[in-house]
Short mmCIF file of C-alpha atoms in Angstrom, two decimals:
data_model
loop_
_atom_site.label_atom_id
_atom_site.label_comp_id
_atom_site.label_asym_id
_atom_site.label_seq_id
_atom_site.Cartn_x
_atom_site.Cartn_y
_atom_site.Cartn_z
CA MET B 9 103.84 78.14 84.15
CA ALA B 10 101.75 78.80 80.76
CA ALA B 11 102.40 81.87 79.42
CA VAL B 12 98.87 83.30 78.76
CA VAL B 13 97.96 85.48 75.76
CA GLY B 14 95.24 88.10 75.70
CA VAL B 15 93.20 88.06 72.38
CA VAL B 16 91.17 91.57 72.11
CA VAL B 17 87.97 90.90 70.74
CA PHE B 18 86.56 94.31 68.80
CA PRO B 19 82.76 94.43 67.66
CA GLY B 20 84.18 92.72 64.40
CA SER B 21 87.47 90.65 64.63
CA ASN B 22 87.03 87.34 63.22
CA CYS B 23 90.05 85.55 63.63
CA GLU B 24 90.13 85.56 67.62
CA HIS B 25 89.76 82.09 68.25
CA ASP B 26 91.67 80.58 65.90
CA VAL B 27 94.88 82.86 67.50
CA ALA B 28 93.31 80.97 71.08
CA GLU B 29 93.68 77.77 69.23
CA ALA B 30 96.88 77.97 68.07
CA VAL B 31 97.97 79.32 71.03
CA THR B 32 96.59 76.62 72.84
CA ALA B 33 98.19 74.06 70.91
CA LEU B 34 101.60 75.67 71.53
CA GLY B 35 101.48 75.41 74.97
CA GLY B 36 99.79 79.12 76.09
CA GLU B 37 96.96 80.09 77.86
CA ALA B 38 94.67 81.94 75.49
CA ARG B 39 92.54 84.44 77.04
CA LEU B 40 89.65 86.74 74.53
CA LEU B 41 89.85 90.22 76.78
CA TRP B 42 86.31 92.47 75.37
CA HIS B 43 87.42 95.57 73.30
CA ARG B 44 85.92 97.85 76.54
CA ASP B 45 87.60 95.80 79.03
CA THR B 46 89.68 98.65 80.86
CA SER B 47 92.59 95.76 81.49
CA LEU B 48 94.55 93.74 80.77
CA GLY B 49 94.19 91.38 83.08
CA GLY B 50 97.57 90.24 84.23
CA VAL B 51 98.24 89.21 80.64
CA ASP B 52 101.69 88.63 79.62
CA ALA B 53 101.47 89.71 75.35
CA VAL B 54 98.62 90.63 73.59
CA VAL B 55 97.37 89.60 69.82
CA LEU B 56 95.53 92.33 68.06
CA PRO B 57 93.81 89.72 66.27
CA GLY B 58 92.14 89.91 61.60
CA GLY B 59 88.64 90.59 61.50
CA PHE B 60 87.37 94.56 60.84
CA ALA B 61 87.69 95.62 63.85
CA HIS B 62 84.11 98.86 64.48
CA GLY B 63 83.24 97.72 60.65
CA ASP B 64 86.69 99.38 59.40
CA TYR B 65 84.36 102.20 59.40
CA LEU B 66 86.55 105.32 58.47
CA ARG B 67 89.32 103.44 58.46
CA PRO B 68 90.79 100.34 59.43
CA GLY B 69 91.59 100.36 62.70
CA ALA B 70 90.98 104.54 63.16
CA ILE B 71 87.87 104.02 65.88
CA ALA B 72 89.77 100.61 66.92
CA ARG B 73 92.53 102.72 68.89
CA PHE B 74 89.73 105.15 70.70
CA SER B 75 88.39 101.27 71.96
CA PRO B 76 89.06 101.31 75.99
CA ILE B 77 91.46 98.21 76.21
CA MET B 78 93.69 100.61 74.19
CA ALA B 79 95.02 102.20 76.84
CA ALA B 80 96.04 99.39 78.52
CA VAL B 81 97.38 97.55 75.68
CA ARG B 82 99.61 101.19 75.21
CA GLU B 83 100.72 101.26 78.83
CA HIS B 84 102.11 96.82 78.27
CA ALA B 85 104.18 98.12 74.82
CA ALA B 86 105.21 101.05 76.87
CA ALA B 87 106.07 99.10 79.72
CA GLY B 88 108.36 96.28 77.00
CA GLY B 89 105.71 93.89 77.07
CA PRO B 90 104.62 92.33 73.68
CA VAL B 91 102.26 92.94 71.66
CA VAL B 92 101.50 91.29 67.97
CA GLY B 93 98.94 93.18 65.70
CA ILE B 94 97.83 90.43 63.36
CA CYS B 95 95.96 92.09 59.63
CA ASN B 96 93.43 93.88 61.34
CA GLY B 97 95.91 94.20 64.38
CA PHE B 98 98.18 95.99 62.51
CA GLN B 99 96.26 98.65 61.03
CA VAL B 100 94.88 99.51 64.70
CA LEU B 101 98.57 99.53 66.20
CA CYS B 102 99.82 101.89 62.99
CA GLU B 103 96.04 104.07 63.74
CA ALA B 104 97.36 104.42 67.39
CA GLY B 105 100.40 105.33 66.40
CA LEU B 106 102.13 101.56 67.95
CA LEU B 107 104.13 100.45 64.86
CA PRO B 108 104.58 103.90 62.45
CA GLY B 109 103.19 103.97 58.55
CA ALA B 110 100.37 103.01 57.63
CA LEU B 111 98.45 100.65 55.52
CA GLN B 112 96.80 101.06 51.91
CA LYS B 113 94.44 100.08 49.24
CA ASN B 114 96.38 97.49 47.13
CA ALA B 115 98.35 98.16 44.30
CA GLY B 116 95.24 97.35 41.39
CA LEU B 117 92.31 96.91 43.95
CA LYS B 118 92.93 93.09 44.64
CA PHE B 119 91.36 91.47 47.89
CA VAL B 120 94.40 88.85 48.44
CA CYS B 121 93.73 85.62 49.75
CA ARG B 122 96.39 83.17 49.16
CA PRO B 123 99.25 81.80 50.53
CA VAL B 124 102.09 83.94 49.63
CA ARG B 125 106.30 83.12 50.38
CA LEU B 126 108.06 85.11 53.39
CA ARG B 127 111.61 85.86 54.36
CA VAL B 128 112.40 86.92 58.27
CA THR B 129 114.49 89.45 58.24
CA ALA B 130 114.94 90.92 61.88
CA GLY B 131 115.44 89.11 64.30
CA ASP B 132 115.09 89.32 68.14
CA THR B 133 112.04 90.71 68.23
CA ALA B 134 108.55 89.89 70.23
CA LEU B 135 107.71 87.52 67.01
CA THR B 136 110.82 86.50 66.02
CA ARG B 137 113.74 84.95 68.32
CA GLY B 138 115.38 82.49 67.42
CA VAL B 139 113.58 82.57 63.93
CA ALA B 140 117.06 82.46 62.42
CA VAL B 141 117.25 86.00 59.67
CA GLY B 142 116.27 84.61 56.07
CA THR B 143 114.06 81.66 57.45
CA GLU B 144 111.38 81.87 54.28
CA LEU B 145 107.88 81.14 55.34
CA THR B 146 104.60 80.32 53.52
CA ILE B 147 101.82 82.06 55.69
CA PRO B 148 98.52 82.56 54.27
CA ILE B 149 97.12 86.50 53.29
CA ASN B 150 94.32 88.05 53.26
CA HIS B 151 93.37 92.23 52.75
CA PHE B 152 92.38 94.67 50.92
CA GLU B 153 93.99 97.09 52.96
CA GLY B 154 97.71 95.56 53.57
CA ASN B 155 99.98 98.14 51.25
CA TYR B 156 103.03 99.09 54.06
CA THR B 157 103.28 102.77 53.38
CA CYS B 158 105.33 105.02 55.31
CA GLY B 159 107.98 108.65 55.20
CA PRO B 160 111.30 107.97 53.35
CA GLU B 161 112.50 108.99 56.36
CA THR B 162 110.22 106.44 58.70
CA LEU B 163 111.74 103.75 55.71
CA ALA B 164 115.54 104.67 55.85
CA GLU B 165 114.57 104.77 59.74
CA LEU B 166 113.49 101.21 59.93
CA ARG B 167 115.61 100.28 57.66
CA ALA B 168 118.33 101.43 59.99
CA GLU B 169 117.47 99.97 63.27
CA ASP B 170 116.79 96.57 61.25
CA ARG B 171 113.07 96.54 62.23
CA ILE B 172 111.31 95.13 59.40
CA VAL B 173 110.96 91.83 60.41
CA LEU B 174 108.97 90.17 57.16
CA ARG B 175 109.32 90.80 54.15
CA TYR B 176 107.55 89.28 50.91
CA VAL B 177 109.47 87.41 47.97
CA ASP B 178 107.39 88.27 45.57
CA ASN B 179 105.60 91.13 46.42
CA PRO B 180 101.27 90.50 46.29
CA ASN B 181 100.41 94.52 47.38
CA GLY B 182 103.32 97.12 46.31
CA SER B 183 103.61 97.18 50.17
CA VAL B 184 107.33 99.82 49.55
CA ASP B 185 110.31 97.38 50.50
CA ASP B 186 108.14 94.32 50.28
CA ILE B 187 106.86 94.32 53.81
CA ALA B 188 104.88 92.31 55.16
CA GLY B 189 105.95 93.11 58.51
CA VAL B 190 107.78 95.61 61.05
CA CYS B 191 107.95 96.62 64.81
CA SER B 192 108.26 99.46 67.27
CA GLU B 193 112.17 100.77 68.72
CA GLY B 194 112.23 98.41 71.63
CA ARG B 195 110.70 94.95 69.24
CA ASN B 196 108.61 94.44 71.40
CA VAL B 197 105.19 95.54 69.54
CA VAL B 198 104.92 93.58 65.76
CA GLY B 199 102.77 94.30 62.96
CA LEU B 200 102.46 91.68 60.49
CA MET B 201 99.79 91.49 57.57
CA PRO B 202 100.14 87.65 57.06
CA HIS B 203 97.88 85.60 59.73
CA PRO B 204 100.69 82.78 61.52
CA GLU B 205 97.11 81.21 63.39
CA ARG B 206 95.99 80.47 59.13
CA ALA B 207 99.97 78.55 58.93
CA SER B 208 99.59 77.03 62.86
CA HIS B 209 98.73 73.01 62.27
CA PRO B 210 99.35 70.29 59.80
CA LEU B 211 95.62 70.31 58.56
CA LEU B 212 95.48 74.20 57.82
CA GLY B 213 97.89 73.29 54.48
CA SER B 214 101.29 74.61 56.71
CA THR B 215 103.35 75.00 60.42
CA ASP B 216 105.26 77.56 58.62
CA GLY B 217 103.20 79.97 60.98
CA VAL B 218 104.65 77.87 64.16
CA PRO B 219 108.14 79.44 64.94
CA LEU B 220 106.62 83.22 65.01
CA LEU B 221 103.75 82.05 67.49
CA ARG B 222 106.76 80.05 69.30
CA SER B 223 108.50 83.26 69.31
CA LEU B 224 105.78 85.22 70.84
CA LEU B 225 105.11 82.31 73.42
CA VAL B 226 109.05 81.88 74.42
CA THR B 227 109.30 86.26 74.80
CA ALA B 228 105.46 85.92 76.59
CA GLY B 229 107.39 83.29 79.04
CA ALA B 230 110.43 85.06 80.34
CA VAL B 231 108.03 88.03 80.55
CA ALA B 232 105.90 85.92 82.85
CA ALA B 233 109.14 84.40 84.91
CA MET S 8 77.07 129.68 67.34
CA GLN S 9 76.87 126.70 64.76
CA PHE S 10 79.21 126.86 62.55
CA SER S 11 78.81 123.92 58.91
CA VAL S 12 81.96 122.64 57.98
CA LEU S 13 82.76 120.85 55.03
CA VAL S 14 85.71 118.01 55.76
CA GLU S 15 87.64 117.14 52.34
CA THR S 16 89.67 114.44 53.16
CA ARG S 17 92.05 112.91 50.12
CA LEU S 18 95.85 110.56 49.60
CA ARG S 19 98.74 112.40 49.54
CA ASP S 20 100.25 113.85 46.27
CA GLY S 21 102.82 111.13 45.97
CA VAL S 22 100.62 108.67 47.57
CA ALA S 23 100.01 105.93 44.72
CA ASP S 24 95.48 106.05 44.48
CA PRO S 25 94.75 103.01 43.33
CA GLU S 26 91.43 103.38 42.92
CA GLY S 27 91.79 107.27 41.39
CA ALA S 28 93.77 105.28 38.90
CA THR S 29 90.99 102.24 37.99
CA ILE S 30 88.40 104.79 37.27
CA GLU S 31 90.31 107.27 35.29
CA ARG S 32 91.44 104.08 33.24
CA SER S 33 87.46 102.67 32.79
CA LEU S 34 86.18 107.01 32.18
CA PRO S 35 86.95 106.04 28.38
CA ALA S 36 85.35 103.15 27.91
CA LEU S 37 82.41 104.95 28.46
CA GLY S 38 83.55 107.32 25.69
CA PHE S 39 84.23 110.51 27.94
CA GLU S 40 87.99 111.32 26.75
CA GLY S 41 90.53 113.83 28.41
CA VAL S 42 90.57 112.76 32.39
CA SER S 43 93.22 112.89 34.04
CA GLY S 44 94.87 113.30 37.46
CA VAL S 45 92.08 111.11 38.84
CA ARG S 46 92.20 110.96 42.98
CA VAL S 47 89.18 109.49 45.25
CA GLY S 48 87.80 111.57 48.01
CA LYS S 49 85.80 111.34 51.16
CA ALA S 50 83.58 114.15 52.87
CA PHE S 51 82.33 114.55 55.84
CA ARG S 52 79.46 117.95 56.42
CA PHE S 53 78.40 118.21 60.14
CA THR S 54 77.71 121.32 62.05
CA ILE S 55 80.02 122.42 64.76
CA GLU S 56 79.13 124.50 67.95
CA ALA S 57 81.66 127.53 68.82
CA ASP S 58 82.75 130.34 69.80
CA ASP S 59 83.72 132.50 67.11
CA GLN S 60 84.44 131.24 63.51
CA ALA S 61 88.73 130.74 63.81
CA SER S 62 88.07 128.02 66.88
CA ALA S 63 85.47 126.16 65.08
CA ARG S 64 88.54 126.10 62.14
CA ALA S 65 90.63 125.64 64.76
CA GLU S 66 88.86 122.91 66.09
CA VAL S 67 87.66 120.82 62.86
CA GLU S 68 91.94 121.14 62.47
CA ASP S 69 92.40 119.55 65.44
CA MET S 70 89.77 116.55 64.82
CA CYS S 71 91.24 116.07 61.18
CA LYS S 72 94.31 115.97 62.77
CA ARG S 73 93.93 113.38 65.93
CA PHE S 74 90.81 111.19 63.72
CA LEU S 75 88.92 111.92 60.81
CA THR S 76 92.88 111.82 58.39
CA ASN S 77 95.21 109.79 58.91
CA PRO S 78 98.54 112.01 58.34
CA VAL S 79 100.98 109.56 57.00
CA ILE S 80 98.58 109.43 53.24
CA GLU S 81 96.53 112.00 54.31
CA ASP S 82 95.15 115.50 53.66
CA ALA S 83 92.08 117.85 54.23
CA THR S 84 89.88 121.05 52.16
CA ILE S 85 87.94 122.18 55.43
CA THR S 86 85.01 125.05 54.67
CA VAL S 87 83.99 126.51 57.54
CA ALA S 88 80.91 129.26 57.16
CA PRO S 89 78.27 130.23 59.98
CA ALA S 90 74.64 127.45 59.48
CA GLY S 91 72.71 129.85 57.53
CA GLY S 92 68.74 128.34 57.32
CA GLU S 93 67.31 130.40 61.23
CA GLY S 94 68.70 133.40 59.87
#
């Protein structure tokens, strides 16, 4: 049975169909979930996609975290279910307190939209299961507020617990410690600024996002089994 | 009782403020010399119903902590005063 991935649609999300398409192409089943739903409908994994949820009003993710579906996402995460936030989804997870830290405006105040080199720096997460640590991937970023920041204690904790999942090879936005993605203590919640779904088919110029999405499907499949 | 509230939020000291830095660098181009320490923030104005000023302030502090600011990167200054105008 195919692993079922729920993709949450907030008003202003704009990458949900890209994620659903990539999941389907890899043999998973994708289901779009409206942000006002109060149940995940039994999906095995959840993706919070990129975009501008609730117009990014106040701060990116600040209002999305109160969307009714977030209570169910929180429960799913607490039960060990895989949750991945991509770009705006990463911002939502940080605002919701499901991941530590915050994403502020890029250093240099530039919106950055281009493929970047990334290095996988932590394995055994919902997004890097079966991907060797040290693997380099080229995946697009597309953000204005992707400059990851956190307090020194949090940074020390992330390093000590091996929770920095992806690092930029050439830091494009000023993120502390070149951080492009982090995971939760349980390693089942992962947030990242790059868009693996935009590097999931040769026509898109890169398939480097595939190992990450496949890892999510494998993790989701383990939940389903 | 109605109280009028002003909440000003800004990036915490020590958090880089690229917007403020860009504005600061641009001011001399218009002839404004000697400006330093530019920090950009937001202001929220609203009225709130509460029994007294202390409970109004407590409510707004909670609001700041849980919603209006992201405490990882932002601070808030709160000003509360009895709503004027009608008496």
